[in-house]
Amino acid sequence: MQKEVYYYVKSSQELLHFIRHNPEWYRYLTRDPSRISECELEAKRFYGRTFSQRLEKVNQNVQMVGVLLQFAEMMKD
């Protein structure tokens, strides 16, 4: 792995953790260092930090609050 790529990966704890859990990325980055942006995108998917994943999480929380409100209303009666 090139020094610049290595230092970049080492500076980001999440990216380093992702690569340690997915060792094939060591090979990808060693062979083609320009794939670092692709690696970052995969790491975001791995940690659930893409926009669609965050939106889905917010939607689930809103649904859960709705269910809790319905349950509280039923208990009040």
mmCIF file of N, CA and C in Angstrom:
data_model
loop_
_atom_site.group_PDB
_atom_site.id
_atom_site.type_symbol
_atom_site.label_atom_id
_atom_site.label_comp_id
_atom_site.label_asym_id
_atom_site.label_seq_id
_atom_site.Cartn_x
_atom_site.Cartn_y
_atom_site.Cartn_z
ATOM 1 N N MET A 1 0.856 -1.172 0.000
ATOM 2 C CA MET A 1 0.000 0.000 0.000
ATOM 3 C C MET A 1 0.903 1.237 0.000
ATOM 4 N N GLN A 2 0.531 2.220 -0.776
ATOM 5 C CA GLN A 2 1.316 3.445 -0.838
ATOM 6 C C GLN A 2 1.242 4.190 0.491
ATOM 7 N N LYS A 3 2.289 4.937 0.781
ATOM 8 C CA LYS A 3 2.358 5.647 2.059
ATOM 9 C C LYS A 3 1.210 6.626 2.239
ATOM 10 N N GLU A 4 0.881 7.354 1.186
ATOM 11 C CA GLU A 4 -0.192 8.353 1.290
ATOM 12 C C GLU A 4 -1.522 7.691 1.633
ATOM 13 N N VAL A 5 -1.796 6.590 0.975
ATOM 14 C CA VAL A 5 -3.049 5.865 1.230
ATOM 15 C C VAL A 5 -3.031 5.291 2.644
ATOM 16 N N TYR A 6 -1.902 4.742 3.040
ATOM 17 C CA TYR A 6 -1.784 4.167 4.372
ATOM 18 C C TYR A 6 -2.030 5.223 5.446
ATOM 19 N N TYR A 7 -1.412 6.386 5.304
ATOM 20 C CA TYR A 7 -1.598 7.453 6.296
ATOM 21 C C TYR A 7 -3.026 7.980 6.296
ATOM 22 N N TYR A 8 -3.638 8.025 5.114
ATOM 23 C CA TYR A 8 -5.025 8.467 5.018
ATOM 24 C C TYR A 8 -5.951 7.490 5.749
ATOM 25 N N VAL A 9 -5.736 6.205 5.515
ATOM 26 C CA VAL A 9 -6.555 5.179 6.176
ATOM 27 C C VAL A 9 -6.312 5.205 7.677
ATOM 28 N N LYS A 10 -5.080 5.363 8.060
ATOM 29 C CA LYS A 10 -4.743 5.370 9.478
ATOM 30 C C LYS A 10 -5.321 6.589 10.201
ATOM 31 N N SER A 11 -5.518 7.682 9.496
ATOM 32 C CA SER A 11 -6.061 8.887 10.113
ATOM 33 C C SER A 11 -7.553 8.765 10.421
ATOM 34 N N SER A 12 -8.229 7.847 9.764
ATOM 35 C CA SER A 12 -9.660 7.639 9.976
ATOM 36 C C SER A 12 -9.876 6.301 10.697
ATOM 37 N N GLN A 13 -10.279 6.364 11.942
ATOM 38 C CA GLN A 13 -10.470 5.150 12.734
ATOM 39 C C GLN A 13 -11.549 4.241 12.136
ATOM 40 N N GLU A 14 -12.615 4.840 11.654
ATOM 41 C CA GLU A 14 -13.696 4.032 11.086
ATOM 42 C C GLU A 14 -13.239 3.312 9.822
ATOM 43 N N LEU A 15 -12.510 4.004 8.980
ATOM 44 C CA LEU A 15 -12.027 3.393 7.757
ATOM 45 C C LEU A 15 -11.040 2.283 8.073
ATOM 46 N N LEU A 16 -10.182 2.510 9.041
ATOM 47 C CA LEU A 16 -9.223 1.492 9.457
ATOM 48 C C LEU A 16 -9.945 0.263 10.003
ATOM 49 N N HIS A 17 -10.957 0.485 10.818
ATOM 50 C CA HIS A 17 -11.750 -0.614 11.377
ATOM 51 C C HIS A 17 -12.461 -1.389 10.265
ATOM 52 N N PHE A 18 -13.032 -0.651 9.305
ATOM 53 C CA PHE A 18 -13.722 -1.294 8.186
ATOM 54 C C PHE A 18 -12.763 -2.173 7.391
ATOM 55 N N ILE A 19 -11.581 -1.664 7.110
ATOM 56 C CA ILE A 19 -10.609 -2.429 6.321
ATOM 57 C C ILE A 19 -10.132 -3.644 7.096
ATOM 58 N N ARG A 20 -10.029 -3.532 8.392
ATOM 59 C CA ARG A 20 -9.625 -4.691 9.181
ATOM 60 C C ARG A 20 -10.691 -5.779 9.183
ATOM 61 N N HIS A 21 -11.949 -5.368 9.082
ATOM 62 C CA HIS A 21 -13.027 -6.352 9.012
ATOM 63 C C HIS A 21 -13.247 -6.884 7.599
ATOM 64 N N ASN A 22 -12.740 -6.178 6.623
ATOM 65 C CA ASN A 22 -12.872 -6.577 5.220
ATOM 66 C C ASN A 22 -11.489 -6.544 4.569
ATOM 67 N N PRO A 23 -10.673 -7.558 4.824
ATOM 68 C CA PRO A 23 -9.272 -7.518 4.371
ATOM 69 C C PRO A 23 -9.083 -7.501 2.859
ATOM 70 N N GLU A 24 -10.124 -7.786 2.098
ATOM 71 C CA GLU A 24 -9.956 -7.716 0.644
ATOM 72 C C GLU A 24 -9.642 -6.289 0.194
ATOM 73 N N TRP A 25 -10.043 -5.310 1.028
ATOM 74 C CA TRP A 25 -9.747 -3.922 0.683
ATOM 75 C C TRP A 25 -8.264 -3.605 0.779
ATOM 76 N N TYR A 26 -7.504 -4.347 1.558
ATOM 77 C CA TYR A 26 -6.046 -4.183 1.555
ATOM 78 C C TYR A 26 -5.509 -4.448 0.149
ATOM 79 N N ARG A 27 -5.974 -5.534 -0.435
ATOM 80 C CA ARG A 27 -5.523 -5.886 -1.783
ATOM 81 C C ARG A 27 -5.977 -4.863 -2.814
ATOM 82 N N TYR A 28 -7.260 -4.463 -2.719
ATOM 83 C CA TYR A 28 -7.764 -3.493 -3.683
ATOM 84 C C TYR A 28 -6.966 -2.195 -3.638
ATOM 85 N N LEU A 29 -6.711 -1.699 -2.438
ATOM 86 C CA LEU A 29 -6.009 -0.425 -2.297
ATOM 87 C C LEU A 29 -4.527 -0.546 -2.634
ATOM 88 N N THR A 30 -3.955 -1.716 -2.425
ATOM 89 C CA THR A 30 -2.557 -1.916 -2.796
ATOM 90 C C THR A 30 -2.417 -1.925 -4.315
ATOM 91 N N ARG A 31 -3.350 -2.563 -4.982
ATOM 92 C CA ARG A 31 -3.277 -2.658 -6.445
ATOM 93 C C ARG A 31 -3.716 -1.372 -7.132
ATOM 94 N N ASP A 32 -4.723 -0.717 -6.574
ATOM 95 C CA ASP A 32 -5.256 0.492 -7.200
ATOM 96 C C ASP A 32 -5.629 1.508 -6.115
ATOM 97 N N PRO A 33 -4.701 2.382 -5.736
ATOM 98 C CA PRO A 33 -4.964 3.349 -4.662
ATOM 99 C C PRO A 33 -6.086 4.330 -4.973
ATOM 100 N N SER A 34 -6.449 4.478 -6.221
ATOM 101 C CA SER A 34 -7.522 5.408 -6.566
ATOM 102 C C SER A 34 -8.892 4.904 -6.112
ATOM 103 N N ARG A 35 -8.971 3.672 -5.635
ATOM 104 C CA ARG A 35 -10.247 3.116 -5.172
ATOM 105 C C ARG A 35 -10.564 3.520 -3.733
ATOM 106 N N ILE A 36 -9.809 4.449 -3.178
ATOM 107 C CA ILE A 36 -10.037 4.865 -1.793
ATOM 108 C C ILE A 36 -11.426 5.465 -1.614
ATOM 109 N N SER A 37 -11.923 6.199 -2.614
ATOM 110 C CA SER A 37 -13.275 6.771 -2.497
ATOM 111 C C SER A 37 -14.331 5.671 -2.496
ATOM 112 N N GLU A 38 -14.105 4.622 -3.265
ATOM 113 C CA GLU A 38 -15.023 3.483 -3.272
ATOM 114 C C GLU A 38 -15.000 2.778 -1.916
ATOM 115 N N CYS A 39 -13.815 2.686 -1.337
ATOM 116 C CA CYS A 39 -13.669 2.077 -0.012
ATOM 117 C C CYS A 39 -14.424 2.888 1.030
ATOM 118 N N GLU A 40 -14.328 4.215 0.950
ATOM 119 C CA GLU A 40 -15.059 5.074 1.892
ATOM 120 C C GLU A 40 -16.561 4.890 1.759
ATOM 121 N N LEU A 41 -17.046 4.766 0.540
ATOM 122 C CA LEU A 41 -18.473 4.557 0.313
ATOM 123 C C LEU A 41 -18.929 3.232 0.908
ATOM 124 N N GLU A 42 -18.137 2.191 0.714
ATOM 125 C CA GLU A 42 -18.466 0.890 1.296
ATOM 126 C C GLU A 42 -18.442 0.952 2.818
ATOM 127 N N ALA A 43 -17.517 1.712 3.368
ATOM 128 C CA ALA A 43 -17.456 1.868 4.823
ATOM 129 C C ALA A 43 -18.709 2.576 5.332
ATOM 130 N N LYS A 44 -19.184 3.571 4.596
ATOM 131 C CA LYS A 44 -20.419 4.253 4.989
ATOM 132 C C LYS A 44 -21.597 3.291 4.980
ATOM 133 N N ARG A 45 -21.649 2.441 3.960
ATOM 134 C CA ARG A 45 -22.723 1.437 3.910
ATOM 135 C C ARG A 45 -22.599 0.463 5.080
ATOM 136 N N PHE A 46 -21.368 0.079 5.391
ATOM 137 C CA PHE A 46 -21.101 -0.861 6.482
ATOM 138 C C PHE A 46 -21.582 -0.298 7.819
ATOM 139 N N TYR A 47 -21.335 0.988 8.037
ATOM 140 C CA TYR A 47 -21.728 1.622 9.292
ATOM 141 C C TYR A 47 -23.134 2.208 9.268
ATOM 142 N N GLY A 48 -23.824 2.116 8.143
ATOM 143 C CA GLY A 48 -25.192 2.620 8.058
ATOM 144 C C GLY A 48 -25.265 4.128 8.031
ATOM 145 N N ARG A 49 -24.334 4.765 7.354
ATOM 146 C CA ARG A 49 -24.272 6.221 7.340
ATOM 147 C C ARG A 49 -24.630 6.828 5.992
ATOM 148 N N THR A 50 -25.219 6.054 5.113
ATOM 149 C CA THR A 50 -25.664 6.637 3.854
ATOM 150 C C THR A 50 -26.984 7.356 4.112
ATOM 151 N N PHE A 51 -27.343 8.250 3.208
ATOM 152 C CA PHE A 51 -28.560 9.036 3.392
ATOM 153 C C PHE A 51 -29.789 8.139 3.493
ATOM 154 N N SER A 52 -29.886 7.152 2.614
ATOM 155 C CA SER A 52 -31.069 6.283 2.632
ATOM 156 C C SER A 52 -31.149 5.464 3.911
ATOM 157 N N GLN A 53 -30.012 5.023 4.432
ATOM 158 C CA GLN A 53 -30.023 4.258 5.683
ATOM 159 C C GLN A 53 -30.429 5.137 6.863
ATOM 160 N N ARG A 54 -29.955 6.371 6.873
ATOM 161 C CA ARG A 54 -30.346 7.289 7.954
ATOM 162 C C ARG A 54 -31.822 7.638 7.876
ATOM 163 N N LEU A 55 -32.314 7.843 6.654
ATOM 164 C CA LEU A 55 -33.730 8.140 6.467
ATOM 165 C C LEU A 55 -34.587 6.970 6.932
ATOM 166 N N GLU A 56 -34.159 5.763 6.628
ATOM 167 C CA GLU A 56 -34.891 4.576 7.067
ATOM 168 C C GLU A 56 -34.913 4.475 8.592
ATOM 169 N N LYS A 57 -33.809 4.802 9.226
ATOM 170 C CA LYS A 57 -33.741 4.752 10.684
ATOM 171 C C LYS A 57 -34.683 5.779 11.316
ATOM 172 N N VAL A 58 -34.739 6.986 10.743
ATOM 173 C CA VAL A 58 -35.654 8.013 11.237
ATOM 174 C C VAL A 58 -37.094 7.558 11.057
ATOM 175 N N ASN A 59 -37.404 6.956 9.924
ATOM 176 C CA ASN A 59 -38.748 6.456 9.646
ATOM 177 C C ASN A 59 -39.148 5.388 10.664
ATOM 178 N N GLN A 60 -38.217 4.497 10.985
ATOM 179 C CA GLN A 60 -38.510 3.454 11.980
ATOM 180 C C GLN A 60 -38.780 4.073 13.351
ATOM 181 N N ASN A 61 -38.010 5.100 13.710
ATOM 182 C CA ASN A 61 -38.217 5.753 15.003
ATOM 183 C C ASN A 61 -39.569 6.458 15.059
ATOM 184 N N VAL A 62 -39.968 7.084 13.974
ATOM 185 C CA VAL A 62 -41.268 7.752 13.925
ATOM 186 C C VAL A 62 -42.389 6.723 14.052
ATOM 187 N N GLN A 63 -42.249 5.607 13.376
ATOM 188 C CA GLN A 63 -43.255 4.552 13.484
ATOM 189 C C GLN A 63 -43.330 4.014 14.907
ATOM 190 N N MET A 64 -42.198 3.861 15.559
ATOM 191 C CA MET A 64 -42.180 3.348 16.926
ATOM 192 C C MET A 64 -42.868 4.327 17.879
ATOM 193 N N VAL A 65 -42.641 5.612 17.686
ATOM 194 C CA VAL A 65 -43.311 6.616 18.520
ATOM 195 C C VAL A 65 -44.814 6.555 18.290
ATOM 196 N N GLY A 66 -45.227 6.377 17.049
ATOM 197 C CA GLY A 66 -46.655 6.260 16.740
ATOM 198 C C GLY A 66 -47.280 5.063 17.434
ATOM 199 N N VAL A 67 -46.588 3.942 17.430
ATOM 200 C CA VAL A 67 -47.096 2.739 18.102
ATOM 201 C C VAL A 67 -47.180 2.968 19.606
ATOM 202 N N LEU A 68 -46.174 3.619 20.164
ATOM 203 C CA LEU A 68 -46.201 3.903 21.604
ATOM 204 C C LEU A 68 -47.343 4.845 21.972
ATOM 205 N N LEU A 69 -47.605 5.833 21.127
ATOM 206 C CA LEU A 69 -48.734 6.747 21.386
ATOM 207 C C LEU A 69 -50.066 6.011 21.311
ATOM 208 N N GLN A 70 -50.220 5.111 20.342
ATOM 209 C CA GLN A 70 -51.444 4.313 20.246
ATOM 210 C C GLN A 70 -51.603 3.428 21.473
ATOM 211 N N PHE A 71 -50.520 2.847 21.928
ATOM 212 C CA PHE A 71 -50.557 1.996 23.109
ATOM 213 C C PHE A 71 -50.944 2.812 24.347
ATOM 214 N N ALA A 72 -50.383 4.016 24.467
ATOM 215 C CA ALA A 72 -50.706 4.867 25.606
ATOM 216 C C ALA A 72 -52.178 5.275 25.558
ATOM 217 N N GLU A 73 -52.714 5.529 24.379
ATOM 218 C CA GLU A 73 -54.104 5.892 24.223
ATOM 219 C C GLU A 73 -55.019 4.729 24.608
ATOM 220 N N MET A 74 -54.605 3.507 24.231
ATOM 221 C CA MET A 74 -55.397 2.339 24.580
ATOM 222 C C MET A 74 -55.396 2.111 26.092
ATOM 223 N N MET A 75 -54.291 2.379 26.730
ATOM 224 C CA MET A 75 -54.189 2.162 28.178
ATOM 225 C C MET A 75 -55.014 3.207 28.938
ATOM 226 N N LYS A 76 -55.193 4.371 28.342
ATOM 227 C CA LYS A 76 -55.945 5.441 28.976
ATOM 228 C C LYS A 76 -57.430 5.122 29.019
ATOM 229 N N ASP A 77 -57.905 4.398 28.058
ATOM 230 C CA ASP A 77 -59.340 4.071 27.999
ATOM 231 C C ASP A 77 -59.742 3.076 29.002
#
